[in-house]
Amino acid sequence: PDSAESALPTFGDTSPRLPAMAERHVHFASPTTASTGSPTPCTPGGSPSTSPTLQRLAASVERALKGQPFLSQASAQLGRPVAYAGHRRVEPDRRRILEASYPELKTATLAFAVTVQPAAGDESPLRKKGGSAERELLAIVPAGASQDLDNLQPIVVMGTCRSTKAPISPCECIEYIFKEQPNHWRAAQLSLEGVDHLKRVGMEVWVQCLEEARTLSSGSREALIA
């Protein structure tokens, strides 16, 4: 029988979206192009499905993500009105990477990457870094929530950037590996903006240390002279 998770369509490349190897073994995650409209539901293998159940599920998911209750959540989390732009199912391998930092994913019935854009009339970008007009949020249907296809109630999952303390979507987390474990990807609750902040603060701390060292050195010389 078709499960709810396997019934969701996968758009584009169905291979695991594992980050490519990057310098210093750090991958800066970026939003993936989201699908729009009402695509034909697909089976896990990618072939179009004519199952009425799968088609109904796909339609129910899209309706729930476009609905005002979900968009109100997203707007509250981002601090400004947003509109639906597209969605896709979170790939199993990507989901496993995020589960360590976001344990609610482990028990969620369904998980989606939802692309949102500024609401009509708002032309300012949603992200300062790169001036992106869109952001990718993580939405789940928690275990124990209604599984009624006519009453799906997805919720937004957010974290906090450990550098800037600003809200961060799991889809925006930096993914990384250690050289000793090249196949074990992890997700840090750290955004691109957070990395820039750390670089700036790190430089400020370094300059401050140099100033303090120079002051201490000067004071020691004066003490010896005295």
Coordinates of C-alpha atoms in Angstrom, one line a residue:
P1 CA 0.0 0.0 0.0
D2 CA 1.1 3.6 -0.7
S3 CA 2.4 5.4 2.4
A4 CA 1.9 9.1 2.9
E5 CA 5.6 9.8 2.6
S6 CA 6.3 7.8 -0.5
A7 CA 3.2 9.2 -2.1
L8 CA 4.6 12.7 -2.2
P9 CA 6.0 13.8 -5.6
T10 CA 9.7 14.4 -6.0
F11 CA 10.5 17.1 -8.5
G12 CA 13.5 17.2 -10.7
D13 CA 16.5 15.0 -9.9
T14 CA 15.5 12.2 -7.6
S15 CA 19.0 11.4 -6.4
P16 CA 20.0 12.3 -2.8
R17 CA 20.8 16.0 -2.5
L18 CA 24.0 15.6 -0.7
P19 CA 26.3 18.6 -0.7
A20 CA 29.2 18.5 -3.1
M21 CA 32.7 18.5 -1.6
A22 CA 33.9 22.0 -1.0
E23 CA 37.1 23.7 0.2
R24 CA 37.7 23.2 3.9
H25 CA 34.9 20.6 3.8
V26 CA 32.2 23.2 4.3
H27 CA 29.1 23.4 2.2
F28 CA 27.0 26.5 2.2
A29 CA 23.4 25.3 1.7
S30 CA 21.3 27.4 -0.7
P31 CA 17.6 27.2 -1.5
T32 CA 16.9 24.8 -4.3
T33 CA 14.7 25.9 -7.2
A34 CA 11.2 25.0 -6.1
S35 CA 8.4 23.7 -8.3
T36 CA 5.3 25.8 -9.0
G37 CA 1.9 25.0 -10.2
S38 CA 0.3 21.5 -9.8
P39 CA 2.8 18.9 -11.1
T40 CA 1.7 15.4 -11.9
P41 CA 2.1 13.2 -8.7
C42 CA 5.0 10.8 -9.0
T43 CA 6.0 7.5 -7.4
P44 CA 9.3 7.3 -5.6
G45 CA 10.9 6.0 -8.9
G46 CA 9.9 9.2 -10.6
S47 CA 7.3 7.8 -13.0
P48 CA 3.9 9.6 -13.2
S49 CA 1.2 8.0 -11.1
T50 CA -2.5 7.8 -11.9
S51 CA -3.5 6.7 -8.4
P52 CA -6.4 8.8 -7.3
T53 CA -5.0 8.6 -3.7
L54 CA -1.7 10.0 -4.7
Q55 CA -3.2 12.7 -6.7
R56 CA -5.5 13.7 -3.9
L57 CA -2.6 13.7 -1.4
A58 CA -0.5 16.0 -3.7
A59 CA -3.4 18.3 -4.1
S60 CA -4.1 18.3 -0.3
V61 CA -0.4 19.1 0.5
E62 CA -0.3 22.0 -2.0
R63 CA -3.6 23.4 -0.7
A64 CA -2.4 23.2 2.9
L65 CA 0.9 25.0 2.1
K66 CA -1.0 27.7 0.2
G67 CA -3.5 28.2 3.0
Q68 CA -3.7 31.1 5.3
P69 CA -2.9 29.2 8.5
F70 CA 0.4 28.0 7.2
L71 CA 1.4 31.3 5.6
S72 CA 0.5 33.2 8.8
Q73 CA 2.9 30.9 10.6
A74 CA 5.6 31.6 8.0
S75 CA 5.0 35.3 8.1
A76 CA 5.2 35.4 11.9
Q77 CA 8.5 33.5 11.9
L78 CA 10.1 35.8 9.3
G79 CA 8.5 39.0 10.7
R80 CA 6.9 40.1 7.5
P81 CA 4.1 38.9 5.2
V82 CA 5.1 36.2 2.7
A83 CA 3.4 34.3 -0.1
Y84 CA 3.7 30.7 -1.3
A85 CA 6.1 30.1 -4.3
G86 CA 6.5 26.3 -4.4
H87 CA 7.4 23.2 -2.5
R88 CA 9.0 19.8 -2.7
R89 CA 9.5 16.8 -0.5
V90 CA 12.6 16.8 1.6
E91 CA 14.9 14.1 0.2
P92 CA 15.5 11.2 2.7
D93 CA 19.3 11.7 2.8
R94 CA 18.9 15.4 3.4
R95 CA 16.3 14.7 6.1
R96 CA 18.7 12.4 8.0
I97 CA 21.3 15.2 8.0
L98 CA 18.9 17.7 9.5
E99 CA 17.4 15.3 12.1
A100 CA 20.4 15.6 14.4
S101 CA 19.8 19.3 14.8
Y102 CA 16.0 19.2 14.5
P103 CA 14.8 16.1 16.3
E104 CA 11.1 16.8 15.5
L105 CA 12.0 15.7 11.9
K106 CA 12.6 12.1 13.2
T107 CA 9.0 11.5 14.1
A108 CA 7.3 13.8 11.5
T109 CA 4.9 12.1 9.2
L110 CA 5.7 14.4 6.2
A111 CA 8.4 17.0 5.6
F112 CA 8.5 19.6 2.8
A113 CA 10.9 22.3 1.7
V114 CA 8.6 25.3 1.0
T115 CA 9.8 28.3 -0.9
V116 CA 8.2 31.6 0.1
Q117 CA 8.5 35.1 -1.5
P118 CA 7.6 38.6 -0.4
A119 CA 3.8 39.2 -0.3
A120 CA 2.3 41.2 -3.2
G121 CA 3.4 44.8 -3.2
D122 CA 6.6 44.1 -1.2
E123 CA 9.7 44.2 -3.4
S124 CA 12.4 44.0 -0.8
P125 CA 14.4 40.8 -0.6
L126 CA 13.7 38.2 2.2
R127 CA 17.5 37.6 2.7
K128 CA 20.1 40.3 3.0
K129 CA 22.9 37.9 2.0
G130 CA 22.9 37.9 -1.8
G131 CA 19.7 39.9 -1.9
S132 CA 17.6 36.8 -2.5
A133 CA 13.9 37.5 -3.0
E134 CA 12.9 34.0 -1.7
R135 CA 13.6 31.9 1.4
E136 CA 13.2 28.1 1.8
L137 CA 11.4 27.0 4.9
L138 CA 10.9 23.5 6.4
A139 CA 7.4 22.4 7.0
I140 CA 6.3 19.2 8.7
V141 CA 3.2 17.3 9.6
P142 CA 4.0 16.2 13.2
A143 CA 3.4 12.7 14.4
G144 CA 0.0 12.6 16.1
A145 CA -1.4 15.5 14.0
S146 CA -4.5 15.0 11.8
Q147 CA -3.8 12.8 8.8
D148 CA -7.1 13.8 7.2
L149 CA -6.3 14.8 3.7
D150 CA -8.9 17.5 3.9
N151 CA -7.4 18.9 7.1
L152 CA -3.6 18.7 6.9
Q153 CA -2.0 21.1 9.3
P154 CA 1.7 21.5 8.5
I155 CA 3.8 23.6 10.8
V156 CA 7.0 25.7 10.3
V157 CA 10.2 24.4 11.9
M158 CA 12.7 27.1 12.7
G159 CA 15.9 27.3 14.7
T160 CA 18.2 30.1 15.9
C161 CA 21.5 31.0 14.3
R162 CA 24.1 30.5 17.0
S163 CA 26.1 33.5 15.7
T164 CA 23.5 36.2 15.0
K165 CA 20.7 34.8 17.2
A166 CA 18.3 35.4 14.3
P167 CA 15.7 32.9 13.2
I168 CA 17.1 30.3 10.7
S169 CA 15.3 27.8 8.6
P170 CA 16.8 24.2 8.6
C171 CA 17.0 24.5 4.9
E172 CA 19.5 27.4 5.3
C173 CA 21.8 25.7 7.7
I174 CA 25.4 25.2 6.7
E175 CA 26.3 21.6 6.2
Y176 CA 29.8 20.3 6.8
I177 CA 32.0 17.3 7.2
F178 CA 35.3 16.5 8.9
K179 CA 38.2 15.3 6.9
E180 CA 38.3 12.1 9.0
Q181 CA 34.7 11.3 8.2
P182 CA 34.2 12.4 4.6
N183 CA 30.8 10.6 4.2
H184 CA 29.2 11.9 7.4
W185 CA 27.5 15.2 6.8
R186 CA 26.2 17.4 9.6
A187 CA 24.1 20.5 9.8
A188 CA 25.1 23.4 12.0
Q189 CA 22.5 26.0 13.2
L190 CA 24.5 28.6 11.4
S191 CA 23.6 30.7 8.4
L192 CA 25.6 32.5 5.8
E193 CA 24.9 35.7 7.6
G194 CA 26.2 34.1 10.7
V195 CA 29.4 33.1 9.1
D196 CA 30.0 36.7 8.0
H197 CA 29.2 37.9 11.5
L198 CA 31.7 35.4 13.0
K199 CA 34.4 36.6 10.6
R200 CA 33.7 40.3 11.5
V201 CA 33.6 39.7 15.2
G202 CA 36.6 37.4 15.0
M203 CA 38.7 40.1 13.4
E204 CA 37.5 42.7 16.0
V205 CA 38.5 40.3 18.8
W206 CA 41.9 39.7 17.2
V207 CA 42.5 43.5 16.9
Q208 CA 41.4 44.0 20.5
C209 CA 43.8 41.3 21.7
L210 CA 46.7 43.0 19.8
E211 CA 45.8 46.4 21.4
E212 CA 45.6 44.8 24.9
A213 CA 48.9 43.1 24.3
R214 CA 50.5 46.3 23.2
T215 CA 49.1 48.2 26.2
L216 CA 50.4 45.5 28.6
S217 CA 53.8 45.5 27.0
S218 CA 54.0 49.3 27.2
G219 CA 53.0 49.2 30.9
S220 CA 55.7 46.6 31.6
R221 CA 58.4 48.7 30.1
E222 CA 57.3 51.8 32.1
A223 CA 57.3 49.7 35.3
L224 CA 60.9 48.5 34.6
I225 CA 62.1 52.1 33.9
A226 CA 60.5 53.3 37.1

